[in-house]
Short mmCIF file of C-alpha atoms in Angstrom, two decimals:
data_model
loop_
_atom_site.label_atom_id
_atom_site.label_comp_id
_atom_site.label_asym_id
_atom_site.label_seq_id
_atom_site.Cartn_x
_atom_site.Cartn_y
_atom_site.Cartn_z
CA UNK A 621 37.49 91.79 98.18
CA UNK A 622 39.75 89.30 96.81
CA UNK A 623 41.66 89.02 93.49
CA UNK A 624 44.76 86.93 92.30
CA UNK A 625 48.24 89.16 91.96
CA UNK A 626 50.91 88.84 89.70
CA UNK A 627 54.66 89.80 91.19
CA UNK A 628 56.90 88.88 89.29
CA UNK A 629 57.87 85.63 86.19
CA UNK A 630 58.40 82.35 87.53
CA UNK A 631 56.30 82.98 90.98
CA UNK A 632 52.87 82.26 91.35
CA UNK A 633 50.03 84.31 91.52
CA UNK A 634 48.70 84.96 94.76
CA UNK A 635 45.17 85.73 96.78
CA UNK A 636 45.62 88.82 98.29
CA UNK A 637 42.87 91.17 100.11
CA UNK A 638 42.28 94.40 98.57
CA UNK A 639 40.24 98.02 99.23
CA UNK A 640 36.74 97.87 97.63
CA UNK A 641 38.17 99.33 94.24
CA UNK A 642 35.83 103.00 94.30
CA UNK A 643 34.67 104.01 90.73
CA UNK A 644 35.40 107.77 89.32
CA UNK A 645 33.05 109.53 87.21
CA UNK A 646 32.39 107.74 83.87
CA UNK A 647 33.60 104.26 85.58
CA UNK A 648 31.09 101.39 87.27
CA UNK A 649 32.06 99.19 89.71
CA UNK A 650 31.38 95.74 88.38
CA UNK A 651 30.89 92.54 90.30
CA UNK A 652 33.09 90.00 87.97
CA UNK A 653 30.80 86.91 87.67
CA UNK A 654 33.48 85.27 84.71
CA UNK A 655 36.68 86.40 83.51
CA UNK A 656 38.60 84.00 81.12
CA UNK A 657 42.56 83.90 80.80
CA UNK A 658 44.17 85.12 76.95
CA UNK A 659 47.29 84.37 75.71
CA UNK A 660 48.37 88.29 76.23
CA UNK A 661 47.74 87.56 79.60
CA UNK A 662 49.98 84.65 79.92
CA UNK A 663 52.58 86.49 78.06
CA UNK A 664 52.66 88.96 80.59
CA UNK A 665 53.01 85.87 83.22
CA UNK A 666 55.64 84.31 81.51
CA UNK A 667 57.29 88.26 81.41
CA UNK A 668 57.46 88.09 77.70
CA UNK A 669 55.49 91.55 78.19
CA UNK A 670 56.58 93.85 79.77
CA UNK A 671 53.84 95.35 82.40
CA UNK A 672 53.85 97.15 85.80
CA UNK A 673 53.83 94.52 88.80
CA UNK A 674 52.00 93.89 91.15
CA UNK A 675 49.17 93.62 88.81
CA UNK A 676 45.91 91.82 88.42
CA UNK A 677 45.50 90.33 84.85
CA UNK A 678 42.53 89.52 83.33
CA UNK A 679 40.28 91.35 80.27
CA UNK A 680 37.78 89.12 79.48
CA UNK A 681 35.21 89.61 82.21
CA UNK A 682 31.46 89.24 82.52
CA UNK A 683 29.73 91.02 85.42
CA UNK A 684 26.82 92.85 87.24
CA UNK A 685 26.84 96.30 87.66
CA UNK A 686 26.80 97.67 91.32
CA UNK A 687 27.80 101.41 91.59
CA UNK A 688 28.72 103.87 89.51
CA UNK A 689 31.34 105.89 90.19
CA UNK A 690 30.34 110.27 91.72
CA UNK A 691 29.68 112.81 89.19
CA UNK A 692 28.91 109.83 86.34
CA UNK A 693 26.39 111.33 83.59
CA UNK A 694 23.03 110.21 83.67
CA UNK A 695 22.99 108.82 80.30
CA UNK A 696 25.38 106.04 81.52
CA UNK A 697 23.54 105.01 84.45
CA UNK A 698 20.18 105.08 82.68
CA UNK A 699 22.20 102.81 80.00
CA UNK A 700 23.93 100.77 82.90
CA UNK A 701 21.61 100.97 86.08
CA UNK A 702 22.30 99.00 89.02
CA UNK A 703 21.79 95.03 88.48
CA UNK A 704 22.45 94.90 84.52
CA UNK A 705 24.67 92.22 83.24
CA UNK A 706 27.57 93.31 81.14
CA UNK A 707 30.46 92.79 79.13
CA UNK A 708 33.75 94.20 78.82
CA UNK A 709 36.39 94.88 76.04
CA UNK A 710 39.71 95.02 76.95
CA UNK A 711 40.78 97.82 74.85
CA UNK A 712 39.14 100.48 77.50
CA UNK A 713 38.73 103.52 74.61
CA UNK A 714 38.69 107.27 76.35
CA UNK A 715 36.37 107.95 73.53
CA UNK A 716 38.20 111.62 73.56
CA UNK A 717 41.21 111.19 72.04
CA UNK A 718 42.24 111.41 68.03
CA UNK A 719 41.49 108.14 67.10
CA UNK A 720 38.46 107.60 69.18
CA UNK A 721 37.10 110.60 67.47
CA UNK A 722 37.78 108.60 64.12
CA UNK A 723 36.44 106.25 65.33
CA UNK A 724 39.83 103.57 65.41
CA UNK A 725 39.10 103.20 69.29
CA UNK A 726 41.64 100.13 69.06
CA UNK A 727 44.39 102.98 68.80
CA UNK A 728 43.38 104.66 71.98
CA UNK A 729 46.32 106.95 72.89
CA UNK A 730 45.14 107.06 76.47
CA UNK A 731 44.55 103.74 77.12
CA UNK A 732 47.72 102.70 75.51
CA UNK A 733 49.69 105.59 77.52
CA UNK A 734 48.26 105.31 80.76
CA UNK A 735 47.02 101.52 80.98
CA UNK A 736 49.27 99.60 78.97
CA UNK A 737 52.37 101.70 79.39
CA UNK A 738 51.36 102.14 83.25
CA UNK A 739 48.30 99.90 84.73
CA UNK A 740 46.67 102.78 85.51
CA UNK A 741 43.18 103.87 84.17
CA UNK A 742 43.33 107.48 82.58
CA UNK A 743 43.37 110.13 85.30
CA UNK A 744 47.28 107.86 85.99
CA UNK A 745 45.70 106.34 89.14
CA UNK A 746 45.16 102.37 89.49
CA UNK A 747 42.05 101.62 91.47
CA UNK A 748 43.71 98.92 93.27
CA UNK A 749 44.70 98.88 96.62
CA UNK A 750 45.72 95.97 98.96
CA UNK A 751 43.94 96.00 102.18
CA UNK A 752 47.43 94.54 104.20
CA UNK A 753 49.52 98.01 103.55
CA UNK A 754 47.79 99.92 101.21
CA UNK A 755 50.18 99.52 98.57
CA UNK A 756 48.97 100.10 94.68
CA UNK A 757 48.36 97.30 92.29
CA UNK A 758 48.89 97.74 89.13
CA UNK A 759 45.42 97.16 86.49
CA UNK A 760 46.01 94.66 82.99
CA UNK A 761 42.61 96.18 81.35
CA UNK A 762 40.48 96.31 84.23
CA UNK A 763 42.10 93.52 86.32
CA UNK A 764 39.21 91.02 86.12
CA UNK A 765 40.64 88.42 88.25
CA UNK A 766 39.40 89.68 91.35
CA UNK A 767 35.99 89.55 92.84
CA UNK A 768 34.76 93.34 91.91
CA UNK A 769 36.48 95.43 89.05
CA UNK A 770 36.60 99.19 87.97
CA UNK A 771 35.75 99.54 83.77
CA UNK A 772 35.34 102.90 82.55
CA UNK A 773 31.39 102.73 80.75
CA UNK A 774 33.14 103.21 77.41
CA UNK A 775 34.42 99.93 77.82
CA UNK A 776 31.36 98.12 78.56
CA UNK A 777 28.07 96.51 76.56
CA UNK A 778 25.27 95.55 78.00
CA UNK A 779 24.82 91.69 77.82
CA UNK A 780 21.46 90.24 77.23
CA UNK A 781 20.47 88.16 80.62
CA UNK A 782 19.88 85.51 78.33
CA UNK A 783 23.18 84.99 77.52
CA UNK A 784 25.36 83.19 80.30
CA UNK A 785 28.34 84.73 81.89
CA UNK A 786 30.62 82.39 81.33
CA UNK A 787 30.46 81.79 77.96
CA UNK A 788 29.76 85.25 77.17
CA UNK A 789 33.02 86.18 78.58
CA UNK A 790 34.93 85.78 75.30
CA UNK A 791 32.98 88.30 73.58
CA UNK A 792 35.10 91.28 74.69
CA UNK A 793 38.61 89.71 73.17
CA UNK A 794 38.28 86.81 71.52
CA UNK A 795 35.33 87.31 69.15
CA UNK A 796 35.95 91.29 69.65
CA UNK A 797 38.89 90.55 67.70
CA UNK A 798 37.53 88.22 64.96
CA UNK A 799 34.68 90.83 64.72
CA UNK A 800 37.58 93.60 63.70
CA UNK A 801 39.58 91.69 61.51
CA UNK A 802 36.75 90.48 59.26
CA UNK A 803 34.99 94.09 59.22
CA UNK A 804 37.52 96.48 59.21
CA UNK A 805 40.70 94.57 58.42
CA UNK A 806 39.66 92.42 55.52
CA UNK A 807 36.56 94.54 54.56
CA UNK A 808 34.85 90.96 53.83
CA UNK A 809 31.39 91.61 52.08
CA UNK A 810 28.67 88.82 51.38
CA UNK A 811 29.36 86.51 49.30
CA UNK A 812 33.44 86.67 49.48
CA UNK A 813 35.21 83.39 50.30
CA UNK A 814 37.53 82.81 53.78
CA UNK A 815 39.55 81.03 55.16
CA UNK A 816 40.69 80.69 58.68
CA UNK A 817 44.68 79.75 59.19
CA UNK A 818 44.06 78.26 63.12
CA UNK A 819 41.08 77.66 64.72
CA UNK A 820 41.60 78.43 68.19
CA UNK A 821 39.82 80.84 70.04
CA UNK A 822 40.22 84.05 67.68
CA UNK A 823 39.78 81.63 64.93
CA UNK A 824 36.91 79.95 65.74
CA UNK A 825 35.28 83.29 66.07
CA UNK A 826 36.16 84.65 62.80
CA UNK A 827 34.71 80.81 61.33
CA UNK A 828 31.07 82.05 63.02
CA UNK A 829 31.52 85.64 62.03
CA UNK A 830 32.40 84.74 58.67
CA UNK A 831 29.53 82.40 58.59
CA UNK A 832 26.83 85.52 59.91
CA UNK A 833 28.27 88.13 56.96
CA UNK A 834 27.50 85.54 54.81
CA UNK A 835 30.60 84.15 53.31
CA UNK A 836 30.34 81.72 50.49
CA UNK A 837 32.90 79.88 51.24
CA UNK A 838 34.26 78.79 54.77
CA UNK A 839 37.60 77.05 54.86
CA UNK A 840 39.31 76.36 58.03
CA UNK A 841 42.87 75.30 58.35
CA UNK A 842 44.91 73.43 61.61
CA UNK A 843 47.09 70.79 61.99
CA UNK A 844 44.82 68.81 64.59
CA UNK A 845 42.02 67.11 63.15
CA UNK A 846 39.59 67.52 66.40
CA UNK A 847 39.93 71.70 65.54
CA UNK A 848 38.57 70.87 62.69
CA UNK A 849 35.93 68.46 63.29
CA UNK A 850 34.37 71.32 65.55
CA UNK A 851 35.01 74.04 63.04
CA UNK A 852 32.53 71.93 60.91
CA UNK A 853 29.78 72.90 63.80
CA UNK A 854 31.06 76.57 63.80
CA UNK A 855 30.13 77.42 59.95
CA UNK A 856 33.30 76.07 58.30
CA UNK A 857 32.13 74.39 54.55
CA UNK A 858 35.68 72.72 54.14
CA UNK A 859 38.87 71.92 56.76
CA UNK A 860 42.21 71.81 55.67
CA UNK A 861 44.58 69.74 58.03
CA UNK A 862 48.36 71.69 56.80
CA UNK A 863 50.46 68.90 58.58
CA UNK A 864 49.21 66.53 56.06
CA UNK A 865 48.90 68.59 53.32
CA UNK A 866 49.51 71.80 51.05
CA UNK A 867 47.02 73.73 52.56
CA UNK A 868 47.83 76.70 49.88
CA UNK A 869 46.77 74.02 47.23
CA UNK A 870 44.19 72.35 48.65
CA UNK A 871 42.52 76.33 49.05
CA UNK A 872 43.07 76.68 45.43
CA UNK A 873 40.68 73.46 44.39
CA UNK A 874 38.10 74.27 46.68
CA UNK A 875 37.42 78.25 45.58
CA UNK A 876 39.35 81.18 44.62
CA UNK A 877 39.71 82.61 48.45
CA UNK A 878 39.07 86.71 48.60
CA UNK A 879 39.97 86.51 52.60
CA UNK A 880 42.76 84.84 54.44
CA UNK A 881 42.96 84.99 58.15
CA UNK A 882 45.74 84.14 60.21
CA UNK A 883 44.98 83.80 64.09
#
């Protein structure tokens, strides 16, 4: 297979032949049919985080599920047979460590030790390999630029087949954050009032999610008026443009905001 390496800052990322990555128990080998590009991953590009090289970037991947890895329990391939369409987060949770068991699977001590410290997935051991030499290549999440990919099952969702990969991909990062700051970082209820400091990706997100918990109020704030014309679409009820005015004031008159969020 095929995937796109990073070396090193400043040089470009290259096609390079790899191994067919081979799944471990608890892991599926996923055929990547979209995989977008976040900011972390262009801070790692730009070496502004620091990460194991060679690596293959990319978290946000859509895919269909081709092989599972030996010894994987039968609940996860009855949940993920052969052929489903899935999604993947790119916090990859061990689901065994002290805060999985809590439940704060965002504070994954393995994944943090052994992926983000090391590219590795959690037995230490990347599941790249470049086909030229043999060499190891370093994982960013599961390393979805490349043609096949290696996610451990707690990492995946199934995705409806009628949603479409591409746009789906987003789901596992972008929205996956909104999703957390909303529910578990502001604790918004129904009925609370929000508003949205940048309306990028993340942002836009959180306007929708907002929107679906039922916010009263949905205020959206950016300096470029386009944003905001499309927040309108995305559930905002007012836009705030801050390079043309006092977006802390112009909050105040339209409600008495329970929520800020700044993406």
């Amino acid at each position: 297979m095929r995937g796109a390496v990073f070396w090193e800052p400043g040089r470009p990322l290259t096609l390079e032949d790899f191994h067919m990555p081979r799944p471990k128990a608890g892991e599926l080998l996923i055929k990547t049919k979209a995989c977008g590009v976040c900011h972390s991953d262009l801070h790692v590009l730009k070496g502004e985080l620091p990460f194991s090289s060679p690596c293959v970037v990319g978290h946000e991947i859509t895919g269909e599920v081709v092989d599972h890895g030996t010894h994987t329990p039968a609940e996860i391939i009855n949940r993920f047979p052969v052929g489903s369409h899935v999604v993947g987060a790119f916090i990859m949770p061990c689901g065994n460590c002290f805060y999985c068991v809590k439940g704060q699977e965002d504070l994954c001590e393995s994944f943090f030790a052994y992926n983000r410290a090391k590219g590795t997935l959690y037995d230490g051991q990347t599941r790249l390999f470049l086909r030229s030499n043999g060499k190891p290549v370093y994982m960013y999440s599961m390393g979805g630029l490349a043609e096949y990919c290696v996610v451990p099952a707690n990492a995946l969702a199934v995705l409806p087949n009628s949603l479409p990969y591409t746009e789906s991909a987003i789901l596992g990062c972008a929205v996956f954050t909104a999703y957390g700051a909303l529910r578990h970082a502001a604790e918004m209820r129904a009925g609370d009032s929000v508003a949205v400091i940048g309306v990028g990706g993340v942002g836009s997100s959180c306007l929708q999610i907002a929107k679906a918990f039922g916010a009263s109020e949905v205020i959206a704030v950016d300096v470029l008026d386009e944003k905001l014309q499309n927040a309108r679409t995305l559930g905002a009820t007012h836009t705030v443009n801050a390079a043309k005015e006092d977006a802390v004031e112009k909050i105040k008159v339209f409600v008495n905001c329970q929520v800020f969020l700044a993406t």
